[in-house]
Tab-separated table of C-alpha atoms in Angstrom:
chain	number	residue	atom	x	y	z
J	1388	ALA	CA	214.032	93.811	40.571
J	1389	PRO	CA	216.832	91.552	41.817
J	1390	PHE	CA	215.177	88.416	40.394
J	1391	SER	CA	213.830	87.328	37.033
J	1392	ARG	CA	211.484	84.397	36.343
J	1393	ALA	CA	211.115	84.917	32.596
J	1394	ASP	CA	213.969	82.748	31.303
J	1395	ASP	CA	213.519	78.977	31.643
J	1396	ALA	CA	217.270	78.562	31.182
J	1397	LEU	CA	218.007	80.329	34.451
J	1398	PRO	CA	219.217	78.050	37.251
J	1399	VAL	CA	216.659	76.494	39.559
J	1400	ARG	CA	217.400	76.657	43.268
J	1401	GLY	CA	214.218	76.859	45.319
J	1402	PHE	CA	214.466	75.168	48.739
J	1403	GLU	CA	217.855	73.922	49.861
J	1404	PHE	CA	218.408	71.758	52.942
J	1405	ARG	CA	221.479	72.586	54.992
J	1406	SER	CA	223.007	72.282	58.451
J	1407	VAL	CA	225.359	74.180	60.744
J	1408	ALA	CA	227.289	73.023	63.805
J	1409	VAL	CA	227.198	75.332	66.831
J	1410	ASP	CA	228.570	74.502	70.280
J	1411	GLY	CA	228.780	70.821	69.439
J	1412	GLU	CA	225.178	70.582	68.215
J	1413	THR	CA	224.077	70.173	64.604
J	1414	TYR	CA	221.148	72.325	63.516
J	1415	ARG	CA	219.346	71.494	60.293
J	1416	TYR	CA	217.650	74.285	58.427
J	1417	ALA	CA	216.246	75.190	55.023
J	1418	ARG	CA	217.065	78.059	52.735
J	1419	TYR	CA	214.953	79.376	49.878
J	1420	VAL	CA	216.684	80.993	46.912
J	1421	PRO	CA	214.252	82.270	44.244
J	1422	ARG	CA	214.604	80.743	40.829
J	1423	GLY	CA	216.821	82.850	38.605
J	1424	LEU	CA	218.667	84.785	41.264
J	1425	VAL	CA	220.429	87.609	39.412
J	1426	ALA	CA	221.434	89.664	42.400
J	1427	SER	CA	225.039	90.827	42.537
J	1428	ASP	CA	227.409	92.571	44.896
J	1429	THR	CA	226.303	95.882	43.364
J	1430	ASP	CA	222.590	94.968	43.409
J	1431	PRO	CA	222.227	92.608	46.390
J	1432	ALA	CA	219.052	90.800	47.369
J	1433	PRO	CA	217.032	91.221	50.562
J	1434	MET	CA	216.726	88.353	53.026
J	1435	ILE	CA	213.979	87.203	55.383
J	1436	VAL	CA	214.528	84.964	58.413
J	1437	PHE	CA	211.426	82.988	59.464
J	1438	LEU	CA	211.101	81.418	62.941
J	1439	HIS	CA	208.519	78.641	63.258
J	1440	GLY	CA	206.204	77.825	66.145
J	1441	TYR	CA	206.078	75.073	68.774
J	1442	GLY	CA	204.551	72.423	66.524
J	1443	GLU	CA	207.313	72.503	63.921
J	1444	CYS	CA	210.254	71.837	66.262
J	1445	GLY	CA	212.508	68.903	65.462
J	1446	THR	CA	215.752	67.797	63.865
J	1447	ASP	CA	214.514	66.727	60.418
J	1448	GLY	CA	215.257	70.142	58.908
J	1449	GLN	CA	212.025	70.423	56.940
J	1450	ARG	CA	209.003	70.345	59.266
J	1451	GLN	CA	209.361	74.108	59.742
J	1452	LEU	CA	208.346	74.531	56.095
J	1453	ALA	CA	204.821	73.188	56.703
J	1454	VAL	CA	203.322	76.332	58.256
J	1455	GLY	CA	203.655	80.051	57.638
J	1456	LEU	CA	205.835	81.615	54.980
J	1457	ALA	CA	207.112	78.531	53.121
J	1458	PRO	CA	203.722	77.450	51.662
J	1459	ARG	CA	203.230	81.003	50.387
J	1460	LEU	CA	206.576	80.798	48.599
J	1461	VAL	CA	205.366	77.670	46.826
J	1462	TRP	CA	202.084	79.199	45.669
J	1463	ASN	CA	203.091	82.847	45.178
J	1464	PRO	CA	206.864	83.114	44.731
J	1465	GLU	CA	206.521	86.359	42.805
J	1466	LEU	CA	205.349	88.094	45.987
J	1467	TYR	CA	208.590	87.305	47.832
J	1468	PRO	CA	211.667	88.320	45.791
J	1469	ALA	CA	214.013	87.507	48.648
J	1470	VAL	CA	216.269	84.815	50.015
J	1471	VAL	CA	214.528	83.215	53.008
J	1472	VAL	CA	216.210	81.301	55.834
J	1473	PHE	CA	214.132	78.799	57.836
J	1474	PRO	CA	215.904	77.696	61.047
J	1475	GLN	CA	214.526	74.740	62.977
J	1476	LYS	CA	214.528	74.683	66.762
J	1477	PRO	CA	215.225	71.154	68.033
J	1478	THR	CA	212.685	70.990	70.889
J	1479	GLY	CA	209.583	72.852	71.973
J	1480	ASN	CA	210.391	73.138	75.687
J	1481	CYS	CA	212.827	76.011	75.196
J	1482	GLU	CA	212.743	79.418	73.572
J	1483	TRP	CA	214.329	80.717	70.392
J	1484	GLU	CA	216.783	82.920	72.271
J	1485	ASP	CA	218.354	79.739	73.651
J	1486	HIS	CA	219.441	78.993	70.068
J	1487	ALA	CA	220.369	82.514	68.978
J	1488	ALA	CA	223.926	81.489	68.090
J	1489	ALA	CA	222.647	78.891	65.623
J	1490	VAL	CA	220.313	81.400	63.979
J	1491	GLY	CA	223.220	83.809	63.675
J	1492	ALA	CA	225.377	81.097	62.076
J	1493	MET	CA	222.700	80.389	59.462
J	1494	ILE	CA	222.459	84.082	58.634
J	1495	ASP	CA	226.253	84.318	58.362
J	1496	GLU	CA	226.348	81.336	56.010
J	1497	ALA	CA	223.758	82.901	53.701
J	1498	LEU	CA	225.607	86.219	53.692
J	1499	ARG	CA	228.819	84.403	52.720
J	1500	ASP	CA	227.204	82.266	50.009
J	1501	LEU	CA	224.893	84.730	48.288
J	1502	PRO	CA	224.853	88.401	47.243
J	1503	ILE	CA	222.570	89.572	50.068
J	1504	ASP	CA	222.223	93.115	51.337
J	1505	PRO	CA	223.155	92.959	55.050
J	1506	ASP	CA	221.149	96.158	55.593
J	1507	ARG	CA	217.930	94.490	54.369
J	1508	VAL	CA	217.562	91.420	56.565
J	1509	SER	CA	214.067	91.150	58.036
J	1510	LEU	CA	212.979	88.865	60.885
J	1511	THR	CA	209.536	87.288	61.174
J	1512	GLY	CA	207.994	84.279	62.904
J	1513	LEU	CA	204.791	82.973	64.444
J	1514	SER	CA	203.708	82.021	67.962
J	1515	GLN	CA	206.844	80.703	69.678
J	1516	GLY	CA	208.636	82.109	66.642
J	1517	GLY	CA	206.883	85.439	67.193
J	1518	HIS	CA	208.447	85.477	70.636
J	1519	GLY	CA	211.707	84.634	68.915
J	1520	VAL	CA	211.406	87.721	66.726
J	1521	TRP	CA	211.421	89.926	69.817
J	1522	THR	CA	214.176	88.067	71.637
J	1523	ILE	CA	216.534	87.246	68.748
J	1524	ASN	CA	216.374	90.892	67.716
J	1525	GLU	CA	217.327	91.886	71.258
J	1526	ARG	CA	220.282	89.487	71.168
J	1527	MET	CA	221.566	90.775	67.815
J	1528	PRO	CA	219.871	94.141	67.093
J	1529	ASP	CA	222.356	95.163	64.407
J	1530	ARG	CA	221.363	92.189	62.230
J	1531	PHE	CA	217.799	93.131	61.349
J	1532	SER	CA	216.317	96.043	59.442
J	1533	ALA	CA	212.646	95.266	60.191
J	1534	LEU	CA	210.532	92.975	62.392
J	1535	ALA	CA	207.180	91.260	61.798
J	1536	PRO	CA	206.159	89.115	64.793
J	1537	VAL	CA	202.991	87.056	64.307
J	1538	CYS	CA	200.947	86.047	67.396
J	1539	GLY	CA	204.044	86.349	69.571
J	1540	TYR	CA	204.686	87.179	73.217
J	1541	PRO	CA	207.523	89.001	75.007
J	1542	GLU	CA	208.262	86.999	78.173
J	1543	ARG	CA	209.439	83.362	78.232
J	1544	ARG	CA	206.862	80.553	78.422
J	1545	PHE	CA	209.550	77.939	79.225
J	1546	ASP	CA	212.256	78.497	81.814
J	1547	HIS	CA	215.915	77.695	81.254
J	1548	ASP	CA	215.396	74.181	82.654
J	1549	GLY	CA	212.735	73.400	80.064
J	1550	GLU	CA	209.824	73.667	82.482
J	1551	ARG	CA	206.680	75.415	81.323
J	1552	ILE	CA	205.968	78.602	83.272
J	1553	GLY	CA	202.434	78.367	84.648
J	1554	GLY	CA	199.943	81.124	85.364
J	1555	PRO	CA	199.890	84.673	84.055
J	1556	VAL	CA	203.256	85.908	82.780
J	1557	GLU	CA	204.144	89.389	83.965
J	1558	HIS	CA	205.783	91.854	81.594
J	1559	GLY	CA	209.024	92.709	83.335
J	1560	GLU	CA	212.660	93.514	82.694
J	1561	LEU	CA	212.892	91.285	79.616
J	1562	THR	CA	209.952	93.058	77.975
J	1563	ASP	CA	211.632	96.414	78.646
J	1564	ARG	CA	214.811	95.220	76.918
J	1565	LEU	CA	212.854	93.893	73.945
J	1566	VAL	CA	211.064	97.216	73.494
J	1567	GLU	CA	214.334	99.141	73.700
J	1568	ALA	CA	215.901	96.951	71.000
J	1569	ALA	CA	212.882	97.152	68.673
J	1570	ARG	CA	211.769	100.760	69.014
J	1571	ILE	CA	214.325	102.178	66.554
J	1572	LYS	CA	213.301	100.033	63.559
J	1573	PRO	CA	210.121	99.344	61.559
J	1574	VAL	CA	207.849	96.830	63.286
J	1575	ARG	CA	204.564	95.380	62.077
J	1576	ILE	CA	202.759	93.179	64.595
J	1577	PHE	CA	200.088	90.644	63.581
J	1578	HIS	CA	197.762	88.809	65.982
J	1579	GLY	CA	194.344	87.239	65.460
J	1580	GLY	CA	191.777	88.721	67.813
J	1581	GLN	CA	190.298	85.280	68.616
J	1582	ASP	CA	193.609	83.522	69.296
J	1583	ASP	CA	192.995	81.072	72.162
J	1584	VAL	CA	196.620	79.891	72.425
J	1585	ILE	CA	198.611	83.118	72.700
J	1586	PRO	CA	196.403	85.943	74.061
J	1587	PRO	CA	196.149	88.906	71.669
J	1588	GLY	CA	196.839	91.118	74.677
J	1589	GLU	CA	200.485	90.054	74.464
J	1590	SER	CA	200.860	91.798	71.108
J	1591	ARG	CA	198.707	94.755	72.119
J	1592	ALA	CA	200.927	95.318	75.151
J	1593	MET	CA	204.044	95.324	72.967
J	1594	ALA	CA	202.450	97.741	70.507
J	1595	GLU	CA	201.509	100.105	73.314
J	1596	ARG	CA	204.957	99.940	74.872
J	1597	LEU	CA	206.670	100.511	71.530
J	1598	GLU	CA	204.506	103.540	70.784
J	1599	ALA	CA	205.139	104.937	74.254
J	1600	ALA	CA	208.886	104.525	73.656
J	1601	GLY	CA	208.714	106.399	70.350
J	1602	GLY	CA	208.657	103.336	68.124
């Protein structure tokens, strides 16, 4: 195992609060480094990137830790022997792909700072972040070894002007591109059957399209 928790003398890292500047904008984010990281260049650690949902947007750099993976790291760190990066999207009326460059910069910073295996970087996220899993992977498919979208959706819910797209969203050219980018890697899709915010049919449609494409 790349980490050990047995020795109290090992350094304590846990959650770190950081920022990156991209295209003139400062993005705050958090990074989790398990206590007692003993990974090395010859035995590098895996990394997970977690994309939050609509409610955790902001510029404080920590609200994205309130929901999803971060609380599990607090209660059950032994289940997640990995470095975890938690980007924060500044506003809700946009989509994660609009901030793909910032996510990429955070990943690059972690890869520079820590002995991480670039071939074991997984991407997960929930709701708006589940959409981000599909779209960020399409923007940078060589970055991620596996995907785990949670209650996500393929097509944009906000247009490029920040206006919410009303009515049923058709699965079109974007969905086709997302499937093509995801079909060659392991994908596990999660979606609650009684979700009344993001219809479960969004995830079922992606699963069906992936299977049809050989995923």
